[in-house]
PDB file of C-alpha atoms in Angstrom:
ATOM      1  CA  MET A   1     -10.602  17.789  12.150  1.00  0.00           C
ATOM      2  CA  ILE A   2     -12.801  20.190  15.068  1.00  0.00           C
ATOM      3  CA  ILE A   3     -12.730  24.309  13.272  1.00  0.00           C
ATOM      4  CA  PHE A   4     -12.413  25.820  16.479  1.00  0.00           C
ATOM      5  CA  GLY A   5     -11.897  30.032  16.733  1.00  0.00           C
ATOM      6  CA  THR A   6     -13.129  33.247  17.484  1.00  0.00           C
ATOM      7  CA  ARG A   7     -15.775  35.885  16.251  1.00  0.00           C
ATOM      8  CA  GLY A   8     -15.769  39.690  17.056  1.00  0.00           C
ATOM      9  CA  TYR A   9     -19.091  41.503  17.547  1.00  0.00           C
ATOM     10  CA  LEU A  10     -20.376  44.677  17.743  1.00  0.00           C
ATOM     11  CA  TYR A  11     -22.975  46.762  19.130  1.00  0.00           C
ATOM     12  CA  GLN A  12     -24.469  50.141  19.234  1.00  0.00           C
ATOM     13  CA  LEU A  13     -25.973  50.430  22.710  1.00  0.00           C
ATOM     14  CA  ALA A  14     -26.881  54.319  22.440  1.00  0.00           C
ATOM     15  CA  MET A  15     -25.763  57.599  21.249  1.00  0.00           C
ATOM     16  CA  LEU A  16     -25.136  59.789  24.169  1.00  0.00           C
ATOM     17  CA  THR A  17     -24.985  63.561  24.343  1.00  0.00           C
ATOM     18  CA  PHE A  18     -21.875  65.279  26.589  1.00  0.00           C
ATOM     19  CA  VAL A  19     -18.920  67.318  26.110  1.00  0.00           C
ATOM     20  CA  CYS A  20     -15.893  65.461  24.971  1.00  0.00           C
ATOM     21  CA  GLY A  21     -12.636  65.379  27.309  1.00  0.00           C
ATOM     22  CA  ASN A  22     -10.539  66.164  23.523  1.00  0.00           C
ATOM     23  CA  CYS A  23     -11.565  68.380  21.645  1.00  0.00           C
ATOM     24  CA  GLY A  24     -13.769  70.047  24.185  1.00  0.00           C
ATOM     25  CA  ASN A  25     -16.807  70.294  22.006  1.00  0.00           C
ATOM     26  CA  PRO A  26     -20.473  69.271  23.254  1.00  0.00           C
ATOM     27  CA  ALA A  27     -21.277  66.400  20.606  1.00  0.00           C
ATOM     28  CA  ALA A  28     -23.121  63.060  20.291  1.00  0.00           C
ATOM     29  CA  HIS A  29     -20.708  60.530  21.667  1.00  0.00           C
ATOM     30  CA  ALA A  30     -21.483  56.533  20.503  1.00  0.00           C
ATOM     31  CA  LEU A  31     -21.635  54.031  23.133  1.00  0.00           C
ATOM     32  CA  ARG A  32     -20.478  50.255  21.815  1.00  0.00           C
ATOM     33  CA  LYS A  33     -19.801  47.079  23.248  1.00  0.00           C
ATOM     34  CA  TYR A  34     -17.685  44.931  21.860  1.00  0.00           C
ATOM     35  CA  VAL A  35     -17.999  41.404  22.520  1.00  0.00           C
ATOM     36  CA  THR A  36     -15.554  38.531  20.876  1.00  0.00           C
ATOM     37  CA  LYS A  37     -17.116  34.810  21.236  1.00  0.00           C
ATOM     38  CA  PHE A  38     -15.221  31.658  20.977  1.00  0.00           C
ATOM     39  CA  THR A  39     -16.752  29.206  17.877  1.00  0.00           C
ATOM     40  CA  LEU A  40     -16.777  25.932  17.322  1.00  0.00           C
ATOM     41  CA  PHE A  41     -17.958  24.561  13.561  1.00  0.00           C
ATOM     42  CA  PHE A  42     -18.729  28.944  13.210  1.00  0.00           C
ATOM     43  CA  VAL A  43     -21.409  28.324  15.943  1.00  0.00           C
ATOM     44  CA  PRO A  44     -20.732  30.797  18.695  1.00  0.00           C
ATOM     45  CA  LEU A  45     -20.350  29.394  21.883  1.00  0.00           C
ATOM     46  CA  PHE A  46     -19.609  31.628  24.615  1.00  0.00           C
ATOM     47  CA  PRO A  47     -18.249  35.038  24.888  1.00  0.00           C
ATOM     48  CA  ILE A  48     -14.722  35.404  25.697  1.00  0.00           C
ATOM     49  CA  SER A  49     -14.485  39.123  26.727  1.00  0.00           C
ATOM     50  CA  THR A  50     -16.000  42.220  26.608  1.00  0.00           C
ATOM     51  CA  ARG A  51     -15.172  45.701  26.105  1.00  0.00           C
ATOM     52  CA  TYR A  52     -17.519  49.243  26.283  1.00  0.00           C
ATOM     53  CA  ARG A  53     -16.162  52.106  24.153  1.00  0.00           C
ATOM     54  CA  SER A  54     -17.437  55.755  23.716  1.00  0.00           C
ATOM     55  CA  GLN A  55     -16.622  57.447  20.255  1.00  0.00           C
ATOM     56  CA  CYS A  56     -17.285  61.205  19.971  1.00  0.00           C
ATOM     57  CA  THR A  57     -18.536  61.981  16.446  1.00  0.00           C
ATOM     58  CA  PHE A  58     -17.231  65.571  16.443  1.00  0.00           C
ATOM     59  CA  CYS A  59     -13.231  64.399  16.892  1.00  0.00           C
ATOM     60  CA  GLY A  60     -13.618  60.933  16.259  1.00  0.00           C
ATOM     61  CA  ILE A  61     -11.104  59.750  19.160  1.00  0.00           C
ATOM     62  CA  GLU A  62     -12.341  57.084  20.949  1.00  0.00           C
ATOM     63  CA  HIS A  63     -12.099  56.144  24.859  1.00  0.00           C
ATOM     64  CA  GLN A  64     -12.722  52.577  26.832  1.00  0.00           C
ATOM     65  CA  VAL A  65     -15.401  52.452  29.363  1.00  0.00           C
ATOM     66  CA  ALA A  66     -15.788  50.372  32.146  1.00  0.00           C
ATOM     67  CA  LYS A  67     -18.684  47.785  32.265  1.00  0.00           C
ATOM     68  CA  GLU A  68     -20.433  49.828  35.566  1.00  0.00           C
ATOM     69  CA  GLN A  69     -19.930  53.404  33.821  1.00  0.00           C
ATOM     70  CA  ALA A  70     -21.378  52.306  30.676  1.00  0.00           C
ATOM     71  CA  GLU A  71     -24.406  51.036  32.719  1.00  0.00           C
ATOM     72  CA  ALA A  72     -24.743  54.284  34.013  1.00  0.00           C
ATOM     73  CA  LEU A  73     -24.869  55.911  31.065  1.00  0.00           C
ATOM     74  CA  LEU A  74     -26.906  53.736  29.223  1.00  0.00           C
ATOM     75  CA  ALA A  75     -29.559  54.002  32.345  1.00  0.00           C
ATOM     76  CA  GLN A  76     -29.283  57.738  32.336  1.00  0.00           C
ATOM     77  CA  ALA A  77     -30.344  57.376  28.552  1.00  0.00           C
ATOM     78  CA  SER A  78     -32.983  55.192  28.418  1.00  0.00           C
ATOM     79  CA  ALA A  79     -34.580  57.681  31.007  1.00  0.00           C
ATOM     80  CA  PRO A  80     -37.573  59.159  30.712  1.00  0.00           C
ATOM     81  CA  ALA A  81     -36.821  63.466  29.955  1.00  0.00           C
ATOM     82  CA  PRO A  82     -39.546  65.378  31.464  1.00  0.00           C
ATOM     83  CA  HIS A  83     -42.659  66.447  29.694  1.00  0.00           C
ATOM     84  CA  PRO A  84     -42.483  70.012  27.855  1.00  0.00           C
ATOM     85  CA  ALA A  85     -45.090  71.776  28.920  1.00  0.00           C
ATOM     86  CA  GLN A  86     -43.716  71.027  32.614  1.00  0.00           C
ATOM     87  CA  ASP A  87     -41.081  73.182  32.155  1.00  0.00           C
ATOM     88  CA  ARG A  88     -42.695  76.135  29.848  1.00  0.00           C
ATOM     89  CA  GLN A  89     -42.816  79.419  31.252  1.00  0.00           C
ATOM     90  CA  GLN A  90     -46.335  80.897  31.494  1.00  0.00           C
ATOM     91  CA  PRO A  91     -46.750  84.946  30.188  1.00  0.00           C
ATOM     92  CA  GLY A  92     -45.908  87.370  32.998  1.00  0.00           C
ATOM     93  CA  GLN A  93     -44.512  85.318  35.568  1.00  0.00           C
ATOM     94  CA  PRO A  94     -41.188  86.129  36.666  1.00  0.00           C
ATOM     95  CA  LEU A  95     -37.955  83.797  35.663  1.00  0.00           C
ATOM     96  CA  GLY A  96     -37.885  81.028  38.292  1.00  0.00           C
ATOM     97  CA  GLN A  97     -41.108  80.913  39.725  1.00  0.00           C
ATOM     98  CA  ASN A  98     -44.136  78.292  39.117  1.00  0.00           C
ATOM     99  CA  PRO A  99     -46.993  79.516  39.032  1.00  0.00           C
ATOM    100  CA  TYR A 100     -49.218  76.432  40.405  1.00  0.00           C
ATOM    101  CA  GLN A 101     -47.407  76.927  43.904  1.00  0.00           C
ATOM    102  CA  GLN A 102     -49.158  79.080  46.116  1.00  0.00           C
TER     103      GLN A 102
END
């Protein structure tokens, strides 16, 4: 007797903030990866399908995302943020000018 089947796995990759296409609110979106794997004797062997989805935390709508787009969003989320001291405006300086440039 051989026991085989499939099992689904859910991985949360990142939380991203952008404007929702459905509700129009700037809200956090969960980027998730759904993987279905073939199992033999309850041991997952290899993936059968992989899907990427984004869910708005404000309205709850979920959109399917292409693999390339999901990887781009993930790279954007893991990019280092600029140092806060670099963006700080010095008192007495006009807006838009860097006080360290001659």
